Short mmCIF file of C-alpha atoms in Angstrom, two decimals:
data_model
loop_
_atom_site.label_atom_id
_atom_site.label_comp_id
_atom_site.label_asym_id
_atom_site.label_seq_id
_atom_site.Cartn_x
_atom_site.Cartn_y
_atom_site.Cartn_z
CA MET A 153 88.36 98.41 70.91
CA LYS A 154 90.59 98.91 73.91
CA TYR A 155 90.18 95.32 74.99
CA ALA A 156 90.63 94.01 71.44
CA PHE A 157 93.94 95.86 71.26
CA SER A 158 95.04 94.24 74.54
CA PHE A 159 94.36 90.82 73.05
CA LEU A 160 96.28 91.80 69.93
CA VAL A 161 99.32 92.85 71.97
CA VAL A 162 99.31 89.61 73.97
CA ILE A 163 98.93 87.54 70.79
CA VAL A 164 101.89 89.37 69.26
CA LEU A 165 103.93 88.69 72.42
CA ILE A 166 103.01 84.99 72.21
CA VAL A 167 104.02 84.80 68.56
CA VAL A 168 107.30 86.64 69.22
CA ALA A 169 108.24 84.25 72.03
CA GLY A 170 106.92 81.16 70.25
CA LEU A 171 108.88 81.78 67.07
CA GLY A 172 111.83 83.60 68.60
CA SER A 173 112.64 80.84 71.06
CA GLN A 174 112.92 78.36 68.20
CA ILE A 175 115.84 80.23 66.65
CA GLN A 176 119.13 78.64 67.61
CA GLY A 177 120.78 80.56 70.45
CA MET A 178 117.74 82.72 71.19
CA GLN A 179 116.82 80.41 74.08
CA TYR A 180 119.29 82.32 76.22
CA VAL A 181 117.64 85.60 75.32
CA PHE A 182 114.17 84.41 76.27
CA GLY A 183 115.22 82.10 79.08
CA VAL A 184 118.02 84.05 80.76
CA ALA A 185 118.56 87.64 79.56
CA LEU A 186 114.92 88.75 79.55
CA PRO A 187 114.04 87.27 82.96
CA TYR A 188 117.07 89.01 84.51
CA LEU A 189 116.14 92.30 82.84
CA ALA A 190 112.54 91.85 83.94
CA ILE A 191 113.34 91.28 87.60
CA LEU A 192 115.73 94.26 87.61
CA VAL A 193 113.15 96.57 86.04
CA PHE A 194 110.50 95.22 88.39
CA ALA A 195 112.47 95.70 91.61
CA GLY A 196 114.14 98.95 90.54
CA GLY A 197 110.94 100.45 89.17
CA PHE A 198 108.98 99.39 92.22
CA ILE A 199 111.45 101.06 94.59
CA TYR A 200 111.57 104.17 92.38
CA ARG A 201 107.80 104.51 92.39
CA VAL A 202 107.56 104.05 96.17
CA VAL A 203 110.33 106.61 96.76
CA GLN A 204 108.57 109.08 94.44
CA TRP A 205 105.39 108.63 96.42
CA ALA A 206 107.24 109.03 99.70
CA LYS A 207 108.59 112.35 98.48
CA SER A 208 105.09 113.80 98.24
CA PRO A 209 104.19 115.56 101.47
CA VAL A 210 100.90 114.70 103.12
CA PRO A 211 100.36 117.83 105.19
CA PHE A 212 97.12 116.88 106.91
CA PRO A 213 95.01 113.76 107.47
CA ILE A 214 92.84 112.99 104.48
CA GLN A 215 91.64 109.71 105.92
CA THR A 216 88.40 108.30 104.58
CA THR A 217 86.31 108.06 107.70
CA CYS A 218 83.56 105.51 107.65
CA GLY A 219 82.42 105.69 111.27
CA GLN A 220 82.24 107.77 114.42
CA ALA A 221 85.44 109.65 115.14
CA ALA A 222 87.03 109.79 118.57
CA SER A 223 85.15 112.49 120.41
CA LEU A 224 83.69 112.94 123.86
CA ASP A 225 83.93 110.09 126.34
CA PHE A 226 80.28 109.09 126.12
CA ILE A 227 80.29 108.88 122.30
CA LYS A 228 81.53 105.49 121.21
CA GLN A 229 84.32 105.68 118.66
CA ASN A 230 84.36 103.28 115.71
CA LYS A 231 88.00 102.28 116.08
CA LEU A 232 88.29 100.34 112.82
CA GLU A 233 86.45 102.78 110.58
CA CYS A 234 87.84 105.96 112.05
CA PRO A 235 91.13 105.12 113.74
CA ASN A 236 93.04 107.82 115.60
CA THR A 237 95.99 105.87 117.00
CA THR A 238 98.78 104.01 115.23
CA SER A 239 97.67 100.57 116.40
CA GLU A 240 94.12 101.20 115.18
CA VAL A 241 95.48 102.31 111.82
CA VAL A 242 97.65 99.18 111.63
CA ALA A 243 94.60 97.01 112.32
CA ARG A 244 92.62 98.84 109.65
CA MET A 245 95.46 98.52 107.12
CA ILE A 246 95.95 94.80 107.76
CA LEU A 247 92.25 94.13 107.27
CA GLU A 248 92.21 96.28 104.14
CA ILE A 249 95.19 94.47 102.64
CA VAL A 250 94.12 90.97 103.65
CA THR A 251 90.36 91.16 103.20
CA PHE A 252 89.79 94.15 100.83
CA ARG A 253 87.23 95.81 103.10
CA SER A 254 86.85 98.83 100.84
CA LEU A 255 85.70 96.58 97.99
CA PHE A 256 83.20 95.03 100.38
CA ARG A 257 81.45 98.41 100.34
CA ASN A 258 81.01 98.30 96.58
CA THR A 259 77.54 99.40 95.49
CA LYS A 260 75.61 99.14 92.27
CA SER A 261 73.63 102.17 91.12
CA GLU A 262 70.63 101.91 88.79
CA ILE A 263 68.11 104.34 87.34
CA HIS A 264 64.50 103.15 87.44
CA GLU A 265 61.19 104.60 86.24
CA GLY A 266 60.48 107.90 87.80
CA PRO A 267 63.38 108.62 87.33
CA GLN A 268 64.56 107.10 90.56
CA LEU A 269 68.15 106.34 91.43
CA THR A 270 68.76 103.28 93.57
CA TYR A 271 71.89 101.90 95.17
CA GLU A 272 72.31 98.37 96.36
CA SER A 273 75.14 96.37 97.79
CA SER A 274 77.12 94.37 95.23
CA LYS A 275 79.60 91.93 96.65
CA TRP A 276 80.66 90.18 93.44
CA LEU A 277 83.62 92.46 92.83
CA TRP A 278 84.84 91.77 96.34
CA VAL A 279 84.40 87.99 96.05
CA PHE A 280 86.16 87.69 92.71
CA SER A 281 88.94 90.09 93.69
CA LEU A 282 89.68 88.00 96.75
CA MET A 283 89.60 84.87 94.60
CA PHE A 284 91.91 86.42 92.03
CA HIS A 285 94.49 87.79 94.44
CA TYR A 286 94.69 84.74 96.68
CA SER A 287 94.87 82.37 93.70
CA PHE A 288 97.68 84.47 92.26
CA LEU A 289 99.51 84.50 95.59
CA LEU A 290 99.27 80.72 95.95
CA ILE A 291 100.38 80.24 92.35
CA ILE A 292 103.46 82.40 92.94
CA ILE A 293 104.30 80.53 96.15
CA ARG A 294 103.76 77.21 94.38
CA HIS A 295 106.15 78.23 91.61
CA MET A 296 108.90 78.63 94.21
CA ARG A 297 109.32 74.86 94.16
CA LEU A 298 111.10 75.40 90.85
CA PHE A 299 113.43 78.06 92.26
CA LEU A 300 114.27 76.62 95.67
CA ASP A 301 116.56 73.63 95.88
CA PRO A 302 115.76 71.64 97.93
CA ALA A 303 112.17 72.82 98.05
CA PRO A 304 111.12 73.59 101.65
CA PHE A 305 108.96 70.95 103.35
CA TRP A 306 105.84 73.12 103.56
CA MET A 307 105.78 73.35 99.78
CA ALA A 308 104.34 69.84 99.78
CA TRP A 309 101.44 70.98 101.97
CA ILE A 310 100.51 73.74 99.55
CA GLU A 311 100.79 71.36 96.61
CA PHE A 312 98.66 68.82 98.44
CA GLY A 313 95.99 71.35 99.40
CA ASP A 314 95.83 72.93 95.98
CA GLY A 315 95.57 69.56 94.24
CA ILE A 316 93.38 67.94 96.86
CA PHE A 317 90.75 66.83 94.34
CA GLN A 318 93.39 64.57 92.75
CA VAL A 319 91.91 65.04 89.30
CA GLY A 320 94.16 63.79 86.52
CA ALA A 321 97.90 63.57 86.49
CA PRO A 322 99.63 65.90 87.04
CA ASN A 323 97.08 66.87 89.67
CA ALA A 324 94.72 69.63 88.62
CA TYR A 325 95.15 72.67 90.86
CA ILE A 326 92.17 74.47 92.36
CA THR A 327 93.91 77.83 91.98
CA ASP A 328 94.26 77.30 88.22
CA ALA A 329 90.49 77.14 87.93
CA THR A 330 89.76 79.95 90.37
CA ILE A 331 92.21 82.43 88.83
CA LEU A 332 90.69 81.87 85.38
CA MET A 333 87.17 82.30 86.72
CA ALA A 334 88.19 85.48 88.53
CA ILE A 335 89.93 86.97 85.48
CA VAL A 336 86.90 86.21 83.32
CA TYR A 337 84.70 88.01 85.85
CA LEU A 338 87.02 91.00 86.27
CA PHE A 339 87.32 91.33 82.50
CA GLY A 340 83.63 90.72 81.80
CA ARG A 341 82.67 93.32 84.37
CA ARG A 342 84.59 95.98 82.46
CA ILE A 343 82.76 95.11 79.25
CA ILE A 344 79.24 94.33 80.43
CA ASN A 345 78.78 96.95 83.16
CA ARG A 346 78.22 100.22 81.27
CA HIS A 347 79.51 102.50 84.01
CA VAL A 348 82.71 100.55 84.42
CA LYS A 349 83.14 100.15 80.68
CA TYR A 350 82.99 103.93 80.27
CA ILE A 351 85.88 104.51 82.66
CA SER A 352 87.97 101.50 81.60
CA LEU A 353 91.18 102.22 79.77
CA ILE A 354 93.65 100.07 77.90
CA ASN A 355 95.80 99.97 81.02
CA ASP A 356 92.89 98.30 82.81
CA PHE A 357 92.37 95.70 80.11
CA PHE A 358 95.95 94.91 79.19
CA PRO A 359 97.13 93.49 82.55
CA LEU A 360 94.02 91.33 82.76
CA VAL A 361 94.59 89.93 79.29
CA LEU A 362 98.28 89.47 79.99
CA ILE A 363 97.62 87.57 83.23
CA PHE A 364 94.96 85.56 81.41
CA GLY A 365 97.63 84.65 78.84
CA ILE A 366 100.09 83.68 81.58
CA ALA A 367 97.52 81.47 83.32
CA CYS A 368 96.45 79.84 80.05
CA THR A 369 99.99 79.08 78.89
CA GLY A 370 100.82 77.70 82.32
CA ILE A 371 97.78 75.43 82.31
CA LEU A 372 98.46 74.31 78.75
CA MET A 373 102.07 73.53 79.62
CA ARG A 374 101.18 71.55 82.73
CA TYR A 375 98.26 69.50 81.44
CA PHE A 376 98.14 69.52 77.65
CA LEU A 377 101.27 70.49 75.72
CA ARG A 378 103.73 68.41 77.68
CA THR A 379 106.03 67.62 74.75
CA ASP A 380 109.56 68.77 75.62
CA VAL A 381 108.38 70.09 78.97
CA ASP A 382 110.99 68.35 81.08
CA ILE A 383 110.50 69.57 84.63
CA LEU A 384 114.11 68.74 85.53
CA ALA A 385 115.47 70.94 82.76
CA ILE A 386 113.09 73.72 83.78
CA LYS A 387 114.03 73.51 87.44
CA ARG A 388 117.69 73.41 86.49
CA LEU A 389 117.21 76.66 84.57
CA ALA A 390 115.13 78.25 87.34
CA VAL A 391 117.60 77.34 90.09
CA GLY A 392 120.39 78.45 87.76
CA LEU A 393 118.74 81.85 87.36
CA VAL A 394 118.57 82.51 91.10
CA THR A 395 122.10 81.24 91.71
CA PHE A 396 123.48 83.28 88.79
CA SER A 397 124.62 80.21 86.88
CA PRO A 398 121.80 79.58 84.39
CA VAL A 399 122.08 76.57 82.11
CA ILE A 400 119.74 75.52 79.34
CA GLY A 401 120.77 71.92 78.89
CA VAL A 402 118.16 70.27 76.72
CA LYS A 403 115.51 71.52 74.35
CA ILE A 404 112.54 72.97 76.20
CA GLY A 405 109.20 73.37 74.43
CA ALA A 406 108.11 76.72 72.99
CA ILE A 407 105.16 76.88 75.38
CA PHE A 408 107.63 77.28 78.26
CA TYR A 409 109.35 80.24 76.59
CA ILE A 410 105.97 81.81 75.80
CA HIS A 411 104.93 81.48 79.45
CA LEU A 412 108.25 82.90 80.66
CA PHE A 413 108.15 85.75 78.12
CA LEU A 414 104.66 86.78 79.22
CA VAL A 415 105.76 86.72 82.87
CA SER A 416 108.81 88.83 82.00
CA THR A 417 106.53 91.27 80.20
CA LEU A 418 104.29 91.46 83.25
CA LEU A 419 107.28 92.16 85.51
CA ILE A 420 108.63 94.86 83.19
CA TYR A 421 105.19 96.43 82.80
CA PHE A 422 104.47 96.26 86.53
CA PRO A 423 106.15 99.44 87.85
CA PHE A 424 104.61 101.59 85.11
CA SER A 425 101.10 100.31 85.54
CA LYS A 426 98.13 100.25 87.83
CA LEU A 427 99.50 96.98 89.15
CA MET A 428 101.58 99.20 91.42
CA HIS A 429 98.58 99.11 93.74
CA MET A 430 100.54 96.24 95.28
CA GLY A 431 102.89 98.82 96.80
CA GLY A 432 100.40 101.66 96.65
CA VAL A 433 97.91 100.09 99.01
CA PHE A 434 100.45 100.56 101.80
CA LEU A 435 100.89 104.21 100.88
CA SER A 436 97.28 105.27 100.41
CA PRO A 437 96.81 108.32 102.63
CA THR A 438 93.07 107.79 102.82
CA ARG A 439 93.76 104.54 104.68
CA ASN A 440 97.08 104.87 106.46
CA LEU A 441 96.58 108.18 108.24
CA LYS A 442 95.25 108.78 111.72
CA ASN A 443 92.12 110.87 112.05
CA ASN A 444 93.65 113.12 114.70
CA SER A 445 93.46 116.56 113.11
CA ARG A 446 91.74 117.95 116.22
CA ALA A 447 94.30 116.49 118.61
CA VAL A 448 97.60 117.08 116.79
CA ARG A 449 98.80 120.08 114.84
CA HIS A 450 99.86 119.16 111.31
CA ILE A 451 102.28 121.65 109.81
CA ASN A 452 102.38 122.05 106.09
CA PRO A 453 105.95 121.08 105.12
CA TRP A 454 106.13 123.51 102.22
CA ASN A 455 105.12 126.57 104.22
CA PRO A 456 107.67 129.38 103.72
CA ASP A 457 109.87 130.16 106.70
CA ILE A 458 108.29 133.39 108.02
CA LYS A 459 110.19 134.99 110.87
CA PRO A 460 108.19 136.78 113.58
CA HIS A 461 108.18 140.53 113.13
CA SER A 462 107.26 142.52 116.25
CA TYR A 463 105.79 146.02 116.21
CA ALA A 464 108.92 147.40 117.85
CA GLY A 465 111.02 145.89 115.06
CA TYR A 466 108.59 147.25 112.45
CA GLU A 467 108.84 150.73 113.90
CA ASP A 468 112.63 150.48 114.00
CA GLU A 469 112.61 149.65 110.30
CA PHE A 470 110.20 152.37 109.13
CA ARG A 471 110.46 155.09 111.86
CA GLU A 472 111.88 157.73 109.55
CA PHE A 473 109.12 157.30 106.99
CA MET A 474 106.48 157.18 109.70
CA VAL A 475 107.66 160.46 111.21
CA ASP A 476 107.79 162.02 107.74
CA ALA A 477 104.22 160.96 107.07
CA GLY A 478 103.10 162.23 110.45
CA ILE A 479 102.24 158.84 111.88
CA PRO A 480 102.66 158.75 115.67
CA VAL A 481 105.54 156.60 116.85
CA GLU A 482 106.26 155.10 120.24
CA LYS A 483 109.94 155.97 120.16
CA GLU A 484 110.94 159.31 118.65
CA LEU A 485 113.77 159.71 116.15
CA PRO A 486 117.11 160.42 117.84
CA VAL A 487 117.73 164.15 118.01
CA GLU A 488 120.33 165.06 115.43
CA LYS A 489 123.33 166.79 116.83
CA GLY A 490 124.71 169.64 115.02
CA MET B 286 111.46 111.83 101.54
CA TYR B 287 108.85 111.69 104.27
CA ASN B 288 108.15 108.87 106.76
CA LYS B 289 111.58 107.32 106.30
CA GLY B 290 110.97 105.21 109.38
CA THR B 291 108.33 103.16 107.63
CA ILE B 292 109.22 103.55 103.94
CA ILE B 293 112.78 102.24 104.24
CA PRO B 294 111.95 99.11 106.32
CA GLY B 295 109.05 98.47 103.93
CA LEU B 296 111.33 98.63 100.91
CA ILE B 297 113.89 96.41 102.66
CA ILE B 298 111.18 93.81 103.23
CA PHE B 299 110.19 94.07 99.57
CA VAL B 300 113.77 93.54 98.39
CA LEU B 301 114.19 90.60 100.79
CA ILE B 302 111.05 88.97 99.42
CA VAL B 303 112.22 89.44 95.83
CA MET B 304 115.67 88.15 96.72
CA SER B 305 114.40 85.28 98.87
CA PRO B 306 115.12 82.51 96.32
CA VAL B 307 118.69 83.82 95.97
CA LEU B 308 119.18 83.96 99.74
CA TYR B 309 117.60 80.53 100.21
CA ASN B 310 119.81 78.77 97.68
CA GLY B 311 122.95 80.61 98.77
CA LEU B 312 124.34 80.77 95.22
CA LYS B 313 124.75 77.00 95.10
CA ALA B 314 122.91 75.32 92.25
CA GLY B 315 122.57 71.74 93.41
CA SER B 316 123.22 68.93 90.97
CA VAL B 317 120.42 67.66 88.78
CA PRO B 318 119.54 64.06 89.62
CA LYS B 319 119.99 61.30 87.06
CA PRO B 320 117.40 58.54 87.41
CA GLU B 321 118.96 55.10 87.48
CA PRO B 322 118.49 53.09 84.26
CA PRO B 323 116.90 49.64 84.75
CA PRO B 324 119.35 47.44 86.71
CA GLY B 325 118.41 44.51 84.45
CA GLY B 326 119.77 46.37 81.45
CA GLU B 327 116.50 46.70 79.52
CA LYS B 328 116.77 49.34 76.81
CA GLN B 329 113.18 49.43 75.67
CA CYS B 330 110.06 50.97 77.18
CA VAL B 331 106.44 51.43 76.11
CA LEU B 332 107.30 54.86 74.71
CA PRO B 333 110.55 56.61 73.70
CA VAL B 334 112.57 58.00 76.61
CA SER B 335 111.81 61.67 75.95
CA GLU B 336 108.08 60.98 75.79
CA MET B 337 108.21 58.90 78.95
CA ARG B 338 110.05 61.71 80.71
CA ASP B 339 107.46 64.32 79.76
CA LYS B 340 104.25 62.31 79.85
CA HIS B 341 104.64 59.23 82.07
CA MET B 342 102.23 60.62 84.65
CA GLN B 343 99.51 61.03 82.06
CA LEU B 344 100.09 57.53 80.73
CA LEU B 345 99.93 56.02 84.21
CA ASN B 346 96.77 57.97 84.96
CA GLU B 347 95.15 56.70 81.75
CA TRP B 348 96.15 53.15 82.58
CA ARG B 349 94.74 53.52 86.08
CA ASP B 350 91.40 54.75 84.73
CA GLU B 351 91.25 52.10 82.02
CA VAL B 352 92.09 49.21 84.30
CA LEU B 353 90.21 50.19 87.45
CA ARG B 354 87.22 52.04 86.06
CA ASP B 355 86.63 50.50 82.65
CA ASP B 356 88.11 47.04 83.31
CA GLU B 357 90.24 47.24 80.16
CA ARG B 358 93.11 45.05 81.18
CA VAL B 359 94.37 44.48 77.64
CA THR B 360 98.12 44.39 77.37
CA VAL B 361 100.16 47.09 75.69
CA VAL B 362 102.45 46.02 72.88
CA ALA B 363 105.47 48.15 72.05
CA ASP B 364 108.12 47.00 69.58
CA GLY B 365 106.82 43.43 69.75
CA LYS B 366 107.10 43.22 73.51
CA GLN B 367 104.02 42.79 75.67
CA TYR B 368 103.43 44.86 78.79
CA ARG B 369 100.65 44.53 81.31
CA LYS B 370 99.07 47.85 82.25
CA GLY B 371 100.19 48.84 85.70
CA LEU B 372 102.85 50.47 87.76
CA GLN B 373 103.86 47.25 89.49
CA LEU B 374 103.03 45.01 86.55
CA ALA B 375 104.99 46.99 83.94
CA CYS B 376 107.16 49.87 85.18
CA MET B 377 108.56 48.33 88.33
CA GLN B 378 109.42 45.11 86.56
CA CYS B 379 112.43 46.85 84.99
CA HIS B 380 112.82 49.95 87.15
CA THR B 381 113.00 47.91 90.32
CA ASN B 382 114.41 50.57 92.59
CA LYS B 383 111.82 53.20 93.44
CA GLU B 384 114.23 55.32 95.49
CA LYS B 385 116.84 55.55 92.76
CA PHE B 386 114.42 55.84 89.85
CA CYS B 387 111.13 57.51 90.77
CA ASP B 388 112.15 59.43 93.86
CA SER B 389 115.37 60.95 92.52
CA CYS B 390 113.52 63.30 90.14
CA HIS B 391 110.32 63.64 92.14
CA GLU B 392 112.23 64.86 95.15
CA TYR B 393 114.23 67.35 93.10
CA ALA B 394 111.08 68.72 91.47
CA SER B 395 109.18 68.54 94.78
CA VAL B 396 106.48 66.33 93.31
CA LYS B 397 104.65 63.92 95.59
CA PRO B 398 102.58 61.55 93.45
CA TYR B 399 100.05 59.49 95.34
CA CYS B 400 100.90 56.24 93.52
CA TRP B 401 102.35 54.78 96.69
CA ASP B 402 99.23 55.33 98.73
CA CYS B 403 98.06 52.03 97.21
CA HIS B 404 101.00 50.53 95.34
CA LEU B 405 103.95 48.72 96.85
CA THR B 406 107.54 48.99 95.74
CA PRO B 407 109.26 45.71 94.79
CA ALA B 408 111.17 45.86 98.07
CA GLN B 409 107.99 46.33 100.10
CA GLN B 410 106.33 43.55 98.13
CA LYS B 411 109.12 41.15 99.00
CA ALA B 412 108.97 42.09 102.66
CA ALA B 413 105.19 41.64 102.70
CA LEU B 414 105.44 38.20 101.12
CA LYS B 415 108.02 37.14 103.67
CA LYS B 416 105.76 38.14 106.52
CA GLU B 417 102.86 36.13 105.14
CA THR B 418 104.87 32.93 104.73
CA HIS B 419 106.18 33.03 108.29
#
């Protein structure tokens, strides 16, 4: 029911924006106020979360090692899988962020007759994750043509490449198809695969459904529901938003406000959700630490400050009691005069 | 906070990326282009203005498919006036200036339609004819 509830929430959001934007004067709420609020919550929340993470001490390397550590000279170190210098860690991080190497290791476990447990490599998650993330990245970059005036020259190259099949007019984008395919896979996986279904929560389903809604409304607006979708009015609003002088000149179709409202929801939801893996991937200690615990001393930052206490000092402090108890002391009590 | 040396530059990069459209535009919202109305003074088109504005690309694409793929060269009648299907045959007859009509909006919206890979603008057509006659 967790996924059904996600759909329900997104449908409610669509209805709210679809009807709300039709009320006179509410266009500024959905088109100006909410986007500003959303970007503030997104950026502020993102920074807050990262700072909170940075406040947590990481007292010793907890790197996930996947290869031979640096050891004796004649044992070959696996520099990418078990880095012990900063540059090796940087290389590992870049490859992790750009190519999702940890997902490449994904395995599928099955119980067969016997009972016998088998594991086999399963690359689908990796393939569709790459597809999803790169489609999303290209879509975001492509949208910048509506915010940047004049649009930079390389924008045309992205547009050309993404619409290279020249299907229909406006040109069908490849990324529109690939992001939908990837979302369907990522969602289907959580429902069909029993192990993943068991651990899936509403905060796994909701962002997928929300992004699915964003992609669908965007595709509908571009290719199918073009009534009152005047790209000039939309660009005027978008450029207005980023130059702090937003204007909604003419009537823009409800589908635009629905799309924008869902995006605003995504931005507001972002810092409180698992989507924070965008920032978190940079801060994952299992990836970004050096495996150098045998070469460098790591001091626990919350250790109490214990001052050294020598035996001479100890005896000075307790000499009287020691003498009383008959314990031998190195330095006798001073002879009392009198 | 630990690792300030990397956290703070990282967050600065994040803020710069989020703010990049603001920095790029420099707080100046450029003017929205106004496509030039037909120089000949025609007031009528195959569809109402608002529909043409939103859907002209789909109409042209349908015309292209009908004419070139299905050989349906029947004329379009709107408000008693006949139009031949085609960018040069219909649209450019009234909207003679591509730069002031088509390009003004397309450039603003950063759209590069591939109409002109095959089609000629009225100005290009004239120049081409001149060359042939010489």
